[in-house]
Short mmCIF file of C-alpha atoms in Angstrom, two decimals:
data_model
loop_
_atom_site.label_atom_id
_atom_site.label_comp_id
_atom_site.label_asym_id
_atom_site.label_seq_id
_atom_site.Cartn_x
_atom_site.Cartn_y
_atom_site.Cartn_z
CA MET A 1 0.01 0.07 -0.06
CA GLN A 2 1.22 3.64 -0.63
CA TYR A 3 -0.17 6.71 0.12
CA TYR A 4 0.55 10.41 -1.13
CA GLN A 5 0.55 13.70 0.55
CA PRO A 6 -1.27 16.08 -1.96
CA PRO A 7 -0.29 19.66 -2.44
CA SER A 8 -2.63 22.73 -2.32
CA PRO A 9 -5.24 22.20 -5.05
CA ILE A 10 -4.99 25.91 -5.88
CA GLU A 11 -1.99 28.21 -5.75
CA GLY A 12 -1.80 30.13 -2.34
CA MET A 13 -4.44 27.97 -0.72
CA PRO A 14 -3.48 25.74 2.37
CA ALA A 15 -2.58 21.96 1.34
CA SER A 16 -5.44 19.57 1.57
CA ASP A 17 -5.77 17.72 4.90
CA CYS A 18 -6.73 14.63 3.08
CA ILE A 19 -4.38 11.55 2.08
CA VAL A 20 -4.41 10.12 -1.16
CA ARG A 21 -4.19 6.35 -1.48
CA GLU A 22 -2.49 4.55 -4.53
CA ASP A 23 -5.81 3.82 -6.21
CA GLY A 24 -6.49 7.48 -6.41
CA ALA A 25 -9.02 7.76 -3.33
CA TRP A 26 -8.86 10.83 -1.37
CA ILE A 27 -9.43 10.04 2.39
CA PRO A 28 -10.54 12.72 4.69
CA PRO A 29 -9.17 13.22 8.27
CA ASP A 30 -12.18 11.65 9.83
CA PRO A 31 -11.86 9.07 12.63
CA ALA A 32 -15.22 7.70 11.68
CA ASN A 33 -13.80 6.88 8.19
CA ARG A 34 -12.46 3.47 8.02
CA ASP A 35 -9.77 4.49 5.29
CA TRP A 36 -8.56 7.04 7.68
CA VAL A 37 -8.31 4.49 10.22
CA ALA A 38 -6.44 2.17 8.03
CA TYR A 39 -4.22 4.89 7.20
CA GLN A 40 -3.48 5.80 10.74
CA GLU A 41 -2.88 1.96 11.38
CA TRP A 42 -0.32 2.06 8.44
CA LEU A 43 1.52 5.14 9.99
CA ALA A 44 1.60 3.41 13.45
CA GLU A 45 3.57 0.58 11.53
CA GLY A 46 6.47 3.07 10.84
CA ASN A 47 5.40 3.93 7.26
CA THR A 48 5.28 7.37 5.75
CA PRO A 49 3.45 8.94 2.73
CA THR A 50 5.21 9.56 -0.38
CA GLU A 51 5.77 13.37 -1.47
CA TRP A 52 3.34 14.24 -4.31
CA PRO A 53 5.28 13.62 -7.59
CA GLU A 54 5.45 16.45 -10.28
CA GLY A 55 2.69 16.10 -12.44
CA GLY A 56 0.73 13.78 -9.94
CA PRO A 57 1.06 10.06 -9.16
CA THR A 58 0.19 7.39 -11.52
CA PHE A 59 -2.69 5.50 -9.64
CA VAL A 60 -2.83 2.15 -9.57
CA GLN A 61 -6.26 0.91 -10.76
CA ALA A 62 -8.00 -2.34 -11.19
CA PRO A 63 -9.93 -2.62 -14.32
CA PRO A 64 -13.91 -2.76 -14.05
CA SER A 65 -15.03 -6.25 -12.94
CA PRO A 66 -15.75 -8.69 -15.84
CA PRO A 67 -19.62 -9.16 -16.40
CA PRO A 68 -21.06 -11.57 -13.81
CA THR A 69 -21.21 -15.19 -14.63
CA GLU A 70 -24.48 -16.10 -13.06
CA ALA A 71 -24.53 -19.45 -11.55
CA ALA A 72 -27.41 -20.69 -9.52
CA MET B 1 -46.11 -30.08 0.21
CA ALA B 2 -43.97 -31.31 3.15
CA LEU B 3 -42.87 -28.52 5.34
CA ASP B 4 -39.21 -28.36 6.31
CA PHE B 5 -39.54 -27.25 9.88
CA PRO B 6 -36.22 -26.40 11.81
CA ASN B 7 -34.73 -28.91 13.88
CA SER B 8 -34.58 -28.77 17.53
CA PRO B 9 -36.77 -25.55 17.88
CA ALA B 10 -37.01 -23.40 21.00
CA THR B 11 -40.28 -22.78 22.65
CA GLY B 12 -41.90 -19.97 21.01
CA GLN B 13 -39.77 -20.21 18.15
CA GLN B 14 -41.75 -19.30 14.66
CA PHE B 15 -41.32 -20.64 11.26
CA ILE B 16 -42.76 -18.90 8.09
CA SER B 17 -43.81 -21.00 5.29
CA GLY B 18 -45.61 -19.37 2.50
CA ASN B 19 -47.97 -16.93 4.14
CA THR B 20 -48.51 -19.05 7.29
CA VAL B 21 -46.73 -18.53 10.53
CA TRP B 22 -45.88 -21.70 12.51
CA GLN B 23 -44.94 -21.69 16.30
CA TRP B 24 -43.44 -24.43 18.36
CA ASP B 25 -45.28 -24.73 21.51
CA GLY B 26 -42.85 -26.89 23.10
CA ALA B 27 -44.23 -30.12 21.74
CA LYS B 28 -45.39 -29.41 18.29
CA TRP B 29 -45.65 -26.82 15.49
CA VAL B 30 -49.09 -24.74 15.65
CA SER B 31 -50.24 -22.35 12.89
CA VAL B 32 -50.41 -18.87 14.51
CA GLY B 33 -51.91 -17.11 11.49
CA PRO B 34 -51.19 -15.61 8.22
CA ALA B 35 -47.73 -14.06 7.88
CA LEU B 36 -48.76 -11.09 5.92
CA ALA B 37 -51.40 -10.05 8.36
CA ARG B 38 -49.06 -9.59 11.29
CA PRO B 39 -47.21 -6.52 11.95
CA SER B 40 -43.54 -6.26 10.90
CA ASN B 41 -40.85 -4.82 12.95
CA PRO B 42 -38.33 -2.68 11.25
CA ASN B 43 -35.17 -4.68 9.80
CA LYS B 44 -31.75 -3.70 11.46
CA LEU B 45 -30.11 -5.28 8.41
CA LEU B 46 -29.03 -3.01 5.29
CA ASN B 47 -29.75 -4.42 1.86
CA PRO B 48 -31.63 -7.52 3.43
CA PHE B 49 -32.80 -8.82 -0.12
CA MET B 50 -29.24 -8.55 -1.68
CA GLU B 51 -30.73 -6.30 -4.49
CA ILE B 52 -28.33 -3.63 -4.17
CA ASP B 53 -24.60 -3.89 -5.39
CA GLN B 54 -23.32 -0.33 -6.23
CA ALA B 55 -19.64 -1.37 -6.05
CA ASN B 56 -19.62 -4.54 -8.11
CA GLU B 57 -23.08 -4.71 -9.84
CA GLY B 58 -23.29 -8.48 -10.00
CA ALA B 59 -19.45 -9.25 -10.56
CA THR B 60 -17.56 -11.62 -8.59
CA ARG B 61 -15.16 -10.60 -5.68
CA THR B 62 -12.57 -13.31 -5.39
CA MET B 63 -11.51 -14.94 -1.99
CA ALA B 64 -8.46 -13.19 -2.27
CA GLN B 65 -10.03 -9.72 -2.53
CA GLY B 66 -12.67 -10.09 0.22
CA GLY B 67 -14.40 -7.03 1.21
CA TYR B 68 -17.81 -5.61 0.35
CA ALA B 69 -19.77 -8.26 -2.10
CA VAL B 70 -22.97 -6.38 -2.26
CA ASP B 71 -23.89 -3.11 -0.24
CA GLY B 72 -23.73 -4.07 3.46
CA TRP B 73 -22.44 -7.48 3.09
CA ILE B 74 -18.64 -8.49 3.37
CA THR B 75 -17.16 -11.74 2.39
CA ALA B 76 -14.08 -12.98 4.13
CA ALA B 77 -12.47 -16.58 3.95
CA ALA B 78 -9.37 -18.23 4.52
CA ASN B 79 -7.89 -21.79 3.92
CA SER B 80 -4.72 -22.98 2.63
CA GLY B 81 -5.29 -23.94 -1.21
CA ALA B 82 -8.69 -22.93 -1.35
CA ALA B 83 -9.97 -20.48 -4.01
CA GLY B 84 -13.44 -18.95 -4.34
CA ASN B 85 -15.39 -15.95 -5.05
CA THR B 86 -18.74 -14.32 -3.85
CA GLN B 87 -21.19 -12.63 -5.92
CA ARG B 88 -25.06 -11.36 -6.14
CA VAL B 89 -27.05 -13.87 -8.16
CA THR B 90 -30.66 -14.42 -9.01
CA ASP B 91 -30.97 -17.67 -7.42
CA ALA B 92 -33.42 -17.01 -4.61
CA PRO B 93 -36.23 -18.26 -2.69
CA PRO B 94 -39.55 -18.08 -4.48
CA GLY B 95 -40.79 -14.53 -4.47
CA TYR B 96 -37.41 -12.86 -4.15
CA PRO B 97 -34.96 -11.32 -6.53
CA ASN B 98 -31.33 -12.09 -5.39
CA SER B 99 -28.97 -13.86 -3.05
CA LEU B 100 -25.46 -13.61 -2.13
CA LYS B 101 -23.41 -16.64 -2.95
CA PHE B 102 -19.97 -17.92 -2.07
CA THR B 103 -18.60 -20.68 -4.52
CA LEU B 104 -15.58 -22.60 -3.81
CA THR B 105 -13.76 -22.90 -7.17
CA THR B 106 -10.76 -24.81 -5.85
CA THR B 107 -10.78 -27.04 -3.21
CA GLY B 108 -8.41 -26.40 -0.37
CA SER B 109 -6.89 -28.22 2.64
CA ALA B 110 -8.41 -29.76 5.63
CA LEU B 111 -10.11 -27.24 7.98
CA ALA B 112 -7.28 -25.68 10.09
CA ALA B 113 -7.58 -23.87 13.45
CA GLY B 114 -7.57 -20.54 12.16
CA ASP B 115 -9.66 -21.08 8.92
CA TYR B 116 -12.85 -19.54 8.30
CA CYS B 117 -15.61 -18.75 5.56
CA GLN B 118 -18.07 -16.01 6.35
CA LEU B 119 -20.41 -13.49 5.02
CA TYR B 120 -21.09 -10.76 7.44
CA GLN B 121 -22.51 -7.26 8.11
CA ILE B 122 -21.42 -4.46 10.47
CA ILE B 123 -24.47 -2.77 11.98
CA GLU B 124 -24.25 0.82 12.76
CA ALA B 125 -24.52 1.61 16.35
CA ASP B 126 -27.62 3.91 15.96
CA GLU B 127 -29.43 0.94 14.70
CA LEU B 128 -29.12 -0.78 18.12
CA ALA B 129 -30.55 2.18 20.02
CA ASP B 130 -33.67 0.31 20.96
CA THR B 131 -31.91 -3.07 22.00
CA GLY B 132 -30.70 -1.97 25.41
CA PHE B 133 -27.61 -4.13 24.78
CA GLY B 134 -25.06 -3.95 27.55
CA THR B 135 -27.73 -3.15 30.13
CA SER B 136 -30.41 -4.74 32.45
CA ALA B 137 -33.10 -3.75 29.94
CA ALA B 138 -31.56 -5.71 26.96
CA GLN B 139 -34.05 -6.91 24.54
CA SER B 140 -34.14 -10.14 22.45
CA LEU B 141 -33.53 -10.01 18.85
CA ALA B 142 -35.08 -12.32 16.41
CA LEU B 143 -33.13 -13.29 13.28
CA SER B 144 -34.61 -14.99 10.06
CA VAL B 145 -32.61 -15.89 7.17
CA TRP B 146 -32.93 -17.94 4.26
CA VAL B 147 -29.96 -20.22 3.59
CA LYS B 148 -28.98 -22.58 0.87
CA ALA B 149 -25.56 -24.65 0.92
CA ASN B 150 -23.81 -27.43 -0.40
CA PRO B 151 -22.59 -29.81 1.24
CA SER B 152 -25.46 -30.56 3.82
CA GLY B 153 -24.30 -29.96 7.49
CA THR B 154 -24.43 -27.69 10.33
CA TYR B 155 -23.63 -24.22 9.46
CA GLY B 156 -23.60 -21.23 11.91
CA GLY B 157 -23.58 -17.87 12.79
CA VAL B 158 -22.52 -15.20 15.34
CA LEU B 159 -23.70 -11.92 16.75
CA ILE B 160 -20.64 -9.94 18.21
CA ASN B 161 -20.15 -6.55 19.64
CA LEU B 162 -17.78 -4.41 17.48
CA ALA B 163 -15.02 -4.51 20.21
CA GLN B 164 -15.26 -8.26 19.80
CA THR B 165 -15.49 -8.94 23.41
CA ARG B 166 -19.18 -10.51 23.49
CA ALA B 167 -20.66 -13.05 21.18
CA TYR B 168 -23.59 -15.42 20.86
CA SER B 169 -23.36 -18.06 18.41
CA PHE B 170 -25.75 -20.51 17.10
CA THR B 171 -25.92 -23.31 14.60
CA ILE B 172 -27.88 -23.39 11.29
CA PRO B 173 -28.85 -27.00 10.34
CA ILE B 174 -28.97 -27.57 6.69
CA SER B 175 -30.55 -30.95 6.08
CA THR B 176 -30.77 -31.03 2.57
CA ALA B 177 -28.04 -29.72 0.25
CA ASN B 178 -28.96 -27.22 -2.47
CA THR B 179 -32.34 -26.36 -1.18
CA TRP B 180 -33.42 -23.07 0.11
CA THR B 181 -34.23 -23.20 3.78
CA LEU B 182 -35.78 -20.47 6.16
CA PHE B 183 -34.02 -20.56 9.53
CA THR B 184 -34.97 -18.31 12.45
CA GLN B 185 -33.08 -17.91 15.89
CA LEU B 186 -34.04 -16.05 18.89
CA ILE B 187 -30.99 -14.25 20.50
CA PRO B 188 -31.26 -13.07 23.96
CA GLY B 189 -30.45 -9.70 24.90
CA ASP B 190 -27.02 -9.32 26.17
CA THR B 191 -27.14 -7.60 29.67
CA ALA B 192 -23.52 -7.64 30.17
CA GLY B 193 -20.43 -6.58 28.10
CA SER B 194 -19.48 -3.11 26.35
CA TRP B 195 -22.07 -2.21 23.49
CA VAL B 196 -22.02 0.91 21.53
CA THR B 197 -25.74 1.46 20.95
CA SER B 198 -25.60 4.98 19.59
CA GLY B 199 -23.65 7.02 17.01
CA ASN B 200 -22.32 6.50 13.50
CA ALA B 201 -19.74 3.96 14.36
CA GLY B 202 -20.07 0.13 13.97
CA GLY B 203 -22.11 -1.42 16.75
CA ALA B 204 -22.42 -5.14 16.20
CA ILE B 205 -21.34 -7.75 13.60
CA LEU B 206 -23.82 -10.36 12.48
CA LEU B 207 -21.84 -13.08 10.94
CA LEU B 208 -23.06 -16.06 9.03
CA SER B 209 -20.42 -18.81 8.73
CA ALA B 210 -19.64 -21.75 6.41
CA ALA B 211 -16.57 -22.78 8.08
CA ALA B 212 -14.90 -21.85 11.59
CA GLY B 213 -11.72 -23.58 12.79
CA SER B 214 -11.31 -24.66 16.31
CA SER B 215 -9.53 -21.48 17.40
CA ARG B 216 -12.42 -19.40 15.99
CA ALA B 217 -15.40 -21.37 17.38
CA ILE B 218 -17.29 -20.99 20.59
CA ALA B 219 -20.01 -23.08 22.19
CA PRO B 220 -23.49 -22.09 20.79
CA GLY B 221 -26.54 -20.88 22.82
CA ALA B 222 -24.90 -18.46 25.25
CA TRP B 223 -23.41 -15.04 25.56
CA THR B 224 -19.72 -15.48 25.92
CA ALA B 225 -16.75 -13.26 26.74
CA ILE B 226 -14.41 -13.66 23.95
CA SER B 227 -11.08 -12.50 22.28
CA PRO B 228 -11.40 -11.08 18.75
CA SER B 229 -11.70 -13.53 15.73
CA VAL B 230 -14.75 -15.75 16.52
CA ASN B 231 -16.24 -16.86 13.41
CA GLY B 232 -18.88 -19.65 14.28
CA PRO B 233 -20.32 -21.95 16.85
CA THR B 234 -18.67 -25.29 17.71
CA GLY B 235 -20.02 -28.29 15.82
CA MET B 236 -19.88 -26.87 12.51
CA LEU B 237 -19.22 -29.08 9.28
CA THR B 238 -15.52 -29.55 8.68
CA ASN B 239 -15.49 -30.31 5.07
CA PHE B 240 -16.62 -27.20 3.60
CA PHE B 241 -13.19 -26.29 2.07
CA THR B 242 -12.64 -30.10 0.82
CA THR B 243 -15.79 -30.44 -0.94
CA ALA B 244 -15.70 -29.66 -4.80
CA GLY B 245 -17.99 -27.00 -5.74
CA ALA B 246 -19.26 -26.12 -2.20
CA THR B 247 -21.50 -23.13 -1.98
CA PHE B 248 -22.82 -21.15 0.80
CA GLN B 249 -25.61 -18.71 -0.14
CA ILE B 250 -27.74 -16.31 2.01
CA GLY B 251 -30.93 -14.96 0.71
CA PRO B 252 -33.54 -12.40 2.32
CA CYS B 253 -32.77 -11.87 5.99
CA LYS B 254 -34.03 -9.98 8.94
CA LEU B 255 -32.81 -9.06 12.36
CA GLU B 256 -35.06 -7.28 14.68
CA VAL B 257 -36.12 -6.46 18.27
CA GLY B 258 -38.62 -8.88 19.62
CA SER B 259 -38.96 -12.43 20.84
CA THR B 260 -40.59 -13.79 17.57
CA ALA B 261 -39.59 -13.26 13.80
CA THR B 262 -42.04 -10.92 11.97
CA PRO B 263 -42.51 -11.08 8.07
CA MET B 264 -39.93 -9.84 5.86
CA LEU B 265 -41.21 -6.69 4.01
CA ARG B 266 -39.39 -5.82 0.96
CA GLN B 267 -39.03 -2.00 0.51
CA SER B 268 -39.03 -0.42 -3.04
CA PHE B 269 -35.61 -0.47 -4.80
CA GLN B 270 -35.31 3.28 -4.34
CA GLN B 271 -36.03 3.04 -0.61
CA GLU B 272 -33.51 0.53 -0.16
CA LEU B 273 -31.09 2.34 -2.35
CA ALA B 274 -31.36 5.43 -0.35
CA ARG B 275 -30.40 3.37 2.82
CA CYS B 276 -27.39 2.00 1.37
CA GLN B 277 -26.42 5.45 -0.02
CA ARG B 278 -25.85 6.59 3.66
CA TYR B 279 -22.68 4.37 3.27
CA TYR B 280 -21.89 4.73 -0.39
CA GLU B 281 -22.93 6.66 -3.35
CA LYS B 282 -21.78 6.82 -7.13
CA SER B 283 -22.54 9.26 -9.73
CA TYR B 284 -22.89 6.18 -12.14
CA ASP B 285 -26.21 4.73 -13.19
CA PRO B 286 -27.54 1.66 -11.23
CA GLY B 287 -25.78 -1.18 -13.26
CA ILE B 288 -22.49 0.49 -14.06
CA VAL B 289 -19.47 -0.45 -12.18
CA PRO B 290 -17.21 2.52 -11.00
CA GLY B 291 -14.13 2.86 -13.21
CA THR B 292 -16.16 2.04 -16.37
CA ALA B 293 -15.79 4.67 -18.99
CA SER B 294 -18.96 6.28 -19.06
CA VAL B 295 -19.91 9.64 -20.57
CA GLN B 296 -23.56 9.16 -20.53
CA THR B 297 -24.03 9.66 -16.70
CA GLY B 298 -22.11 11.31 -14.05
CA VAL B 299 -21.21 15.12 -13.55
CA SER B 300 -19.59 17.97 -15.49
CA LEU B 301 -17.42 20.43 -13.85
CA PHE B 302 -18.12 23.80 -15.36
CA LEU B 303 -15.52 26.79 -15.48
CA LEU B 304 -16.29 29.35 -12.27
CA TYR B 305 -13.64 31.76 -13.55
CA GLY B 306 -11.14 31.75 -16.37
CA ALA B 307 -7.99 33.70 -17.51
CA ALA B 308 -5.27 33.52 -19.94
CA GLY B 309 -3.19 30.43 -18.83
CA ALA B 310 -4.34 27.72 -16.60
CA ALA B 311 -7.74 28.04 -15.05
CA THR B 312 -9.15 26.15 -12.17
CA VAL B 313 -12.60 24.88 -12.42
CA GLY B 314 -14.79 23.52 -9.52
CA THR B 315 -18.46 22.69 -8.47
CA THR B 316 -20.15 21.56 -5.55
CA ILE B 317 -22.28 18.25 -5.50
CA PRO B 318 -24.73 17.60 -2.94
CA PHE B 319 -25.12 14.03 -2.02
CA SER B 320 -28.33 12.22 -2.39
CA VAL B 321 -28.23 10.99 1.05
CA THR B 322 -26.33 12.28 4.07
CA LYS B 323 -23.41 10.18 4.62
CA ARG B 324 -22.39 8.15 7.85
CA ALA B 325 -19.17 10.09 7.93
CA SER B 326 -17.06 12.12 5.79
CA PRO B 327 -16.54 9.78 2.78
CA THR B 328 -13.48 8.69 0.96
CA LEU B 329 -13.57 10.28 -2.59
CA THR B 330 -12.69 8.75 -5.98
CA ALA B 331 -12.86 10.53 -9.20
CA TYR B 332 -12.82 8.56 -12.57
CA SER B 333 -12.22 10.08 -16.01
CA SER B 334 -15.76 9.82 -17.86
CA VAL B 335 -13.99 8.93 -21.31
CA THR B 336 -11.16 6.62 -20.08
CA GLY B 337 -12.26 5.45 -16.52
CA ALA B 338 -8.73 6.56 -14.91
CA ALA B 339 -8.85 6.83 -11.30
CA GLY B 340 -8.08 10.33 -9.75
CA LYS B 341 -8.88 12.19 -13.14
CA ALA B 342 -11.32 14.39 -14.72
CA ARG B 343 -11.77 14.57 -18.56
CA ASP B 344 -11.06 17.93 -20.27
CA ALA B 345 -13.66 17.56 -22.76
CA ALA B 346 -12.16 20.43 -25.04
CA THR B 347 -8.71 18.89 -25.50
CA ASN B 348 -9.57 15.29 -24.72
CA VAL B 349 -6.95 14.93 -22.03
CA ASP B 350 -7.35 13.50 -18.77
CA MET B 351 -6.49 16.02 -15.88
CA PRO B 352 -5.81 15.48 -12.15
CA CYS B 353 -8.40 16.66 -9.66
CA THR B 354 -9.01 17.26 -6.10
CA PRO B 355 -12.02 16.81 -3.89
CA SER B 356 -12.93 17.80 -0.49
CA ALA B 357 -16.12 16.57 1.27
CA ASN B 358 -18.30 16.52 4.47
CA SER B 359 -21.17 14.25 4.97
CA ARG B 360 -23.53 16.33 2.96
CA SER B 361 -21.77 17.24 -0.19
CA CYS B 362 -18.44 17.12 -1.98
CA TYR B 363 -16.45 19.82 -3.89
CA TRP B 364 -14.15 18.98 -6.88
CA THR B 365 -11.51 21.13 -8.44
CA ALA B 366 -9.37 20.47 -11.47
CA ASN B 367 -6.97 22.52 -13.68
CA VAL B 368 -8.05 22.95 -17.30
CA ASN B 369 -5.72 21.63 -19.95
CA THR B 370 -5.58 25.04 -21.97
CA PRO B 371 -7.13 28.47 -21.61
CA GLY B 372 -10.52 28.55 -22.91
CA THR B 373 -11.62 25.15 -21.87
CA THR B 374 -15.04 25.40 -20.47
CA ASN B 375 -15.87 22.09 -18.77
CA LEU B 376 -14.41 19.00 -17.40
CA GLN B 377 -16.37 15.59 -16.88
CA LEU B 378 -15.83 13.23 -14.11
CA GLN B 379 -17.57 10.46 -12.49
CA TRP B 380 -17.28 9.79 -8.64
CA VAL B 381 -17.68 7.44 -5.73
CA ALA B 382 -18.29 8.38 -2.06
CA ASP B 383 -17.30 5.78 0.31
CA ALA B 384 -18.32 5.90 3.94
CA ARG B 385 -18.89 2.17 4.75
CA LEU B 386 -18.35 0.63 8.05
#
């Protein structure tokens, strides 16, 4: 798992307090958000988020699932 | 037609067949009236008819993936060598549209102490406000659930507090493989333990199980102080992972306050979708999996101000339903489906975009590719699941 620390979306504005997961999901700092809880656990393991690369990260994305194969 | 009454019923336990409710009086089953004429208590379970599947739309989730298999219901399994998947299917008891099915596609090894196979739901604490759990006024809960499985044998379930320190397990006898069976279970109120019964955090876990190794099973029929990772009662079948083509399927279900099960009443699709959208909402039309390239539905971001050079566009989107908590947000290019991107419709380029949100709405911004661009398009998902 990888997380990115995003920059300010608009020049002059403060940086976002969200964290961005490797799949492009923006996670708000809400202790009731399970993704934020998972991020805190990831930090507690000694990990640190990656700096936002120039031009933005290339997100990992699973392709949409194939059509369901119905099996009764 | 012979009725398949539950084995070893408790006095007062009810069984519904067709429109008739049967009750065990301690010695025999007695008809106590038509099911549809009886009042129905509210259902604590989300998506109890397995109809809503916003994230997968009927596609499989593999055993390795786990996670939400339909809205509200999570799949999880572990066994050395086994492979399987879970999906919403249209095989269901008569009169119902869907069920949730785990299928073993590769047999595994003999059941180990830490193995498990389960479908479960985390119930939000506010849903437990009228249970009185953890107090002397704790109320009984009645569970009714349609189950179908192969092989036949003893399956099980557990109700657990979210801290995973209290659990009540029960067995689910499946006497005939591949046959839908309505199972009912009375769960006495828990007057002890630590229960969270208000607020937007999780409050309890209802877990239905096809396998639970010896270190993950507790004796059924009593509230028990536990350590985390209980997955079922003792006495369950041990050959699920070694049976070729094994399946475990749950259909319509209901968990309610009360000492008897009342009829399951299906809400409209729109009503149930709205319940589910408290936890997960997408801009795509129902039936379209997030990440699909889809221009026909979704949201356009329109230019708020512009100037020579790069301009920033943005828009606020109110959610259809207030979310349980601030959601995790993901954008998808409407043309390519790329995550974290909005589509600059004028220059046909995917651009990075930035969201923010609270429980009521989300706000998106993105930089246009070139001056003069007037709109960007994106699809989105807001995830506030437990």
